[in-house]
Short mmCIF file of C-alpha atoms and ligand atoms in Angstrom, two decimals:
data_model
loop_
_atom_site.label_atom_id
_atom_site.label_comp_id
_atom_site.label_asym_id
_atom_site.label_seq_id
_atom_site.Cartn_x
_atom_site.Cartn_y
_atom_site.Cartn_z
CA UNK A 1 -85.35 -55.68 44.32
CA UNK A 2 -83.41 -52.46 43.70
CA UNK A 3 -86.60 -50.65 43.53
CA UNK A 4 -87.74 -51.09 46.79
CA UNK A 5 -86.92 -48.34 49.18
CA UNK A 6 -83.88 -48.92 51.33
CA UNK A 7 -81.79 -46.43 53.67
CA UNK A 8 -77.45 -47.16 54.25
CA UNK A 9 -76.37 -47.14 57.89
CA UNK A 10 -73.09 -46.55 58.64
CA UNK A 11 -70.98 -49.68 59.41
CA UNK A 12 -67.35 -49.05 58.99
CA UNK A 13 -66.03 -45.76 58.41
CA UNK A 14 -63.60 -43.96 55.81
CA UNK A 15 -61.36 -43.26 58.77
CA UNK A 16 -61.54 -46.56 59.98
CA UNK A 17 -60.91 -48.61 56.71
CA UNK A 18 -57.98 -46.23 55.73
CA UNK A 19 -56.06 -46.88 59.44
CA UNK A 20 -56.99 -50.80 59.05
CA UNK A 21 -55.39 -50.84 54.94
CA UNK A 22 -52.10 -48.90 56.71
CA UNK A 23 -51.79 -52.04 59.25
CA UNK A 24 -52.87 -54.25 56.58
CA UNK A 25 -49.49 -53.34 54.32
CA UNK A 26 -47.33 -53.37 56.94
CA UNK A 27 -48.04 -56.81 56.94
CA UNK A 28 -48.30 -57.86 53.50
CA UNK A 29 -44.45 -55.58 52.46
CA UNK A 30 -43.24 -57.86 55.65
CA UNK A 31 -44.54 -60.84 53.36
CA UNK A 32 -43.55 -59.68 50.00
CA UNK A 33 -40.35 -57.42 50.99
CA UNK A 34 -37.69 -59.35 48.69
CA UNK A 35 -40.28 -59.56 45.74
CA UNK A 36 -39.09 -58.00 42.04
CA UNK A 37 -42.44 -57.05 41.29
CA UNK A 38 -45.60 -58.29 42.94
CA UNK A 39 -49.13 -58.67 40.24
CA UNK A 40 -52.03 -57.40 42.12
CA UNK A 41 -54.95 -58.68 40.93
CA UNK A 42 -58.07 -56.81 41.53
CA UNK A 43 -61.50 -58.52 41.06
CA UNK A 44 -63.49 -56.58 39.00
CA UNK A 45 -65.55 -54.53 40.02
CA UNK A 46 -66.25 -54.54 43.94
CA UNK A 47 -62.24 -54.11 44.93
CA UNK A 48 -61.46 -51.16 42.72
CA UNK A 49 -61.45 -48.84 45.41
CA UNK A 50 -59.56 -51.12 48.09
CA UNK A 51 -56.81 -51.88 44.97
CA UNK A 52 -56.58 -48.35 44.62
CA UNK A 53 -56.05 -47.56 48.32
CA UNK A 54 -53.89 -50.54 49.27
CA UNK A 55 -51.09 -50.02 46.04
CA UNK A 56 -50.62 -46.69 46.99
CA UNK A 57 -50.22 -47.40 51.19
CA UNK A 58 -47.97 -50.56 49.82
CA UNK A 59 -44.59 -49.06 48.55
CA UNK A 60 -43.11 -52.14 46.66
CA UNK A 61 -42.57 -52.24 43.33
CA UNK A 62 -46.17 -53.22 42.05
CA UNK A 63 -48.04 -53.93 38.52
CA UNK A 64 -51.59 -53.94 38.76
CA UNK A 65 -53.88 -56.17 36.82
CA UNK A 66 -57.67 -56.95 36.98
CA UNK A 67 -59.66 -60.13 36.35
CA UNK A 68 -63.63 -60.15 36.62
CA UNK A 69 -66.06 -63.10 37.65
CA UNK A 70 -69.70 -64.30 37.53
CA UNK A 71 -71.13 -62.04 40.94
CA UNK A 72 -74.85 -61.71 41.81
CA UNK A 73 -75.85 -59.54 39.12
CA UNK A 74 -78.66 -57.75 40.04
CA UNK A 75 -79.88 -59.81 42.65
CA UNK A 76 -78.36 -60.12 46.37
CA UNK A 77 -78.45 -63.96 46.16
CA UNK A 78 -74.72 -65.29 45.78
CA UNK A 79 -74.37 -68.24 42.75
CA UNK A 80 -72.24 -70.85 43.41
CA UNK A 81 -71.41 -71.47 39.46
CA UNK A 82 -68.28 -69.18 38.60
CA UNK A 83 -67.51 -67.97 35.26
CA UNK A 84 -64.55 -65.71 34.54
CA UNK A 85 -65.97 -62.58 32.15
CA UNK A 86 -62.43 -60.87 31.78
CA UNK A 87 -58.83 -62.64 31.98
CA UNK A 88 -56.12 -61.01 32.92
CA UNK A 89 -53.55 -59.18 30.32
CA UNK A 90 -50.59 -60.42 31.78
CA UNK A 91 -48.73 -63.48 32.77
CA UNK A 92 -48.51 -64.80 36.06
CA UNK A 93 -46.00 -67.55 35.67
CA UNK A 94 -43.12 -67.25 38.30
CA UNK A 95 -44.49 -64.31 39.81
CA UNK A 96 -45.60 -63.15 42.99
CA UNK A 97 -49.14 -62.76 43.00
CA UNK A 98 -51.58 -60.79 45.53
CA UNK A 99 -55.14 -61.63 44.81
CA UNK A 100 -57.71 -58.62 46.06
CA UNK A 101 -61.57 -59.57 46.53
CA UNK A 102 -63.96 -56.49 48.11
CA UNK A 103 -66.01 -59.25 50.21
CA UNK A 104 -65.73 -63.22 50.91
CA UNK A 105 -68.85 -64.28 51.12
CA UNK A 106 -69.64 -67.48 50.10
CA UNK A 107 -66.12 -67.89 48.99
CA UNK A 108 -66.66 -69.76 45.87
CA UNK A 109 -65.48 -66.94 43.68
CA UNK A 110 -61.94 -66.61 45.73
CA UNK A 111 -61.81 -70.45 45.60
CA UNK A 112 -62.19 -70.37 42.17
CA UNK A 113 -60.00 -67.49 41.11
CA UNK A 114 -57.12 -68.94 43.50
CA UNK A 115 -57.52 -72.26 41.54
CA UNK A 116 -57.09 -70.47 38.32
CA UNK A 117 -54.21 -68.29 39.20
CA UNK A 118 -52.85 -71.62 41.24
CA UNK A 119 -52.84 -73.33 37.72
CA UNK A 120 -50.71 -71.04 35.70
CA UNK A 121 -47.66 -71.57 38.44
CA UNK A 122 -47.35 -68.24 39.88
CA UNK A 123 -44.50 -67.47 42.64
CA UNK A 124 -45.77 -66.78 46.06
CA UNK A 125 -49.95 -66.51 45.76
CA UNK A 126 -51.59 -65.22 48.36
CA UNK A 127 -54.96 -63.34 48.73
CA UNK A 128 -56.81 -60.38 50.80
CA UNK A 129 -60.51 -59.66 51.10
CA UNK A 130 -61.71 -56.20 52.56
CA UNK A 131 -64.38 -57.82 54.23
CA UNK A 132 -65.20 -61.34 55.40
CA UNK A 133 -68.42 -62.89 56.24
CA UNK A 134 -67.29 -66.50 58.18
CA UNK A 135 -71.34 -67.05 58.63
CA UNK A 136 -71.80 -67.51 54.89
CA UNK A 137 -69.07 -69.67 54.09
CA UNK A 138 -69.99 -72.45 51.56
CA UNK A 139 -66.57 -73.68 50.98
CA UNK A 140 -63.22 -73.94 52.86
CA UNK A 141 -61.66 -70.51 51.51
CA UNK A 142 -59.75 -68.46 53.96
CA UNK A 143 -58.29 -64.94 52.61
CA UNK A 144 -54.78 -64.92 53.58
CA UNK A 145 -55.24 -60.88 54.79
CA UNK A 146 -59.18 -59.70 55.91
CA UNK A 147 -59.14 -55.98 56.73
CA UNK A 148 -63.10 -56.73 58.36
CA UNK A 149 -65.25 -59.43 59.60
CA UNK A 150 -68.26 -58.69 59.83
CA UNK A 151 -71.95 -60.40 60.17
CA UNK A 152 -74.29 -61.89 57.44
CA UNK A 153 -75.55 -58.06 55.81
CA UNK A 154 -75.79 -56.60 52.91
CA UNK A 155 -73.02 -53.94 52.61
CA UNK A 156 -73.04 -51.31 50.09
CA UNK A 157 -69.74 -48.61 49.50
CA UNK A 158 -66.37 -48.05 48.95
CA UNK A 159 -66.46 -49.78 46.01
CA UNK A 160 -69.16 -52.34 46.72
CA UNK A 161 -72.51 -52.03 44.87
CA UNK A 162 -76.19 -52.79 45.13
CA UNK A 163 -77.44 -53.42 41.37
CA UNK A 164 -74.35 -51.20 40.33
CA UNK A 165 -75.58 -48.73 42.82
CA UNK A 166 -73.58 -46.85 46.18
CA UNK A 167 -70.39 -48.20 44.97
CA UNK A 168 -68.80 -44.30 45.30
CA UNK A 169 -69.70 -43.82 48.52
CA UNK A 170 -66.50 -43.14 51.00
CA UNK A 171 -67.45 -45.59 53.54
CA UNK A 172 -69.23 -49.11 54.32
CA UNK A 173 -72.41 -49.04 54.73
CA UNK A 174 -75.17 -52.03 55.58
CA UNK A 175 -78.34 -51.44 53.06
CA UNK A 176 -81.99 -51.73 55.12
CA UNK A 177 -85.21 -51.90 53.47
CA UNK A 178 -87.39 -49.02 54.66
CA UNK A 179 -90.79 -51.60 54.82
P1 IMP B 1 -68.87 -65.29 47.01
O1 IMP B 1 -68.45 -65.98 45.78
O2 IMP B 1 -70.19 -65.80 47.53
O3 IMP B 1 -67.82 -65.27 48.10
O4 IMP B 1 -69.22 -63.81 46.60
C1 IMP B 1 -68.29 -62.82 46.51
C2 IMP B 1 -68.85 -61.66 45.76
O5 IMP B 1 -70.23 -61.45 46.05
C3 IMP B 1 -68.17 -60.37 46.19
O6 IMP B 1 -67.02 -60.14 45.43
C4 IMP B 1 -69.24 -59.35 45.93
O7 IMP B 1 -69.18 -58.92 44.59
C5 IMP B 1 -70.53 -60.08 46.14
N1 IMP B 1 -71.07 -59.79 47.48
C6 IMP B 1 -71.04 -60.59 48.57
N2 IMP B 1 -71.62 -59.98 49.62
C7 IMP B 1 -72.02 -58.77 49.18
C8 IMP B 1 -72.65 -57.65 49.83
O8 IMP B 1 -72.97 -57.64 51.03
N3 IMP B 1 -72.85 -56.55 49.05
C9 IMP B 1 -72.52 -56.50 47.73
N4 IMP B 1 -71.91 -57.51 47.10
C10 IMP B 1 -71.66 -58.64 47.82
#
């Protein structure tokens, strides 16, 4: 798939996505203001650039973990089976927990990890997604924060790959196939 030739477009720029993460935290310190230290959790590795971003715009007192499922490998085809490939380090138990996903999509990996982190009792849980896509929803997921809706493409950027490709560019991008 990866081979065949394909050009970005510009969907959602650098500019844009940093203003939208500054309204986003405004928000989410409203939410987490009293908290004695809030766990982000960043799924690995799509949100590493949005978890880097939104801990630095968030000004509470933070400790960043990461936890990495099942994706699509090295196809664009979503899999509805979700396997966890890297736990956490720490321990949630009692503790405020913001869960950050690059992209919603079918939601069953947000489901899933939300289950999972529901299970070992945290304090408040609550989740954000950079991007949604509503139109592709197999399950009844909602992120608590979405910085983007946007339609059923294939985005590439800011942290988001195709077959572990694009993922450094600054801004979001939709992949097209040249043929
Ligand atoms: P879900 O379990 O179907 O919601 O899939 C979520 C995961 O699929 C995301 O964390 C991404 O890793 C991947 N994904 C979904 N849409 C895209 C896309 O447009 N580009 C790249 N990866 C995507």
């Amino acid at each position: 798939m990866s081979e065949r030739p394909y050009v970005i477009d510009e969907m959602i720029s650098a500019k844009t996505i940093a203003a939208r993460i500054e309204e986003l935290c405004v928000s989410i310190r409203d939410e987490f203001h009293d908290t004695d230290q809030l766990v982000v959790v960043g799924l690995l590795r799509g949100s590493f650039v949005f978890i880097a971003d939104l801990v630095r715009e968030l000004d509470l007192p933070v400790e960043v973990d990461f936890l990495e499922a099942s994706s699509y490998g090295n196809s664009m085809e979503s899999s509805r089976e979700v396997r966890i490939l890297k736990d956490l380090r720490g321990r949630v138990e009692g503790r405020d927990v913001l869960i950050v996903e690059d992209i919603v999509d079918t939601g069953h990996t947000l489901k899933h990890v939300t289950g999972l982190l529901g299970s070992r009792n945290p304090g408040r849980l609550r989740t954000i997604a950079l991007l949604d896509k509503p139109s592709r929803r197999e399950t009844d997921v909602t992120a608590d924060w979405i910085g983007f809706s946007i339609p059923d493409e294939f985005v590439v950027g800011y942290g988001i790959d195709f077959a572990q490709r694009n993922r450094n560019l600054p801004y979001i991008g939709k992949v097209r196939f040249a043929d």
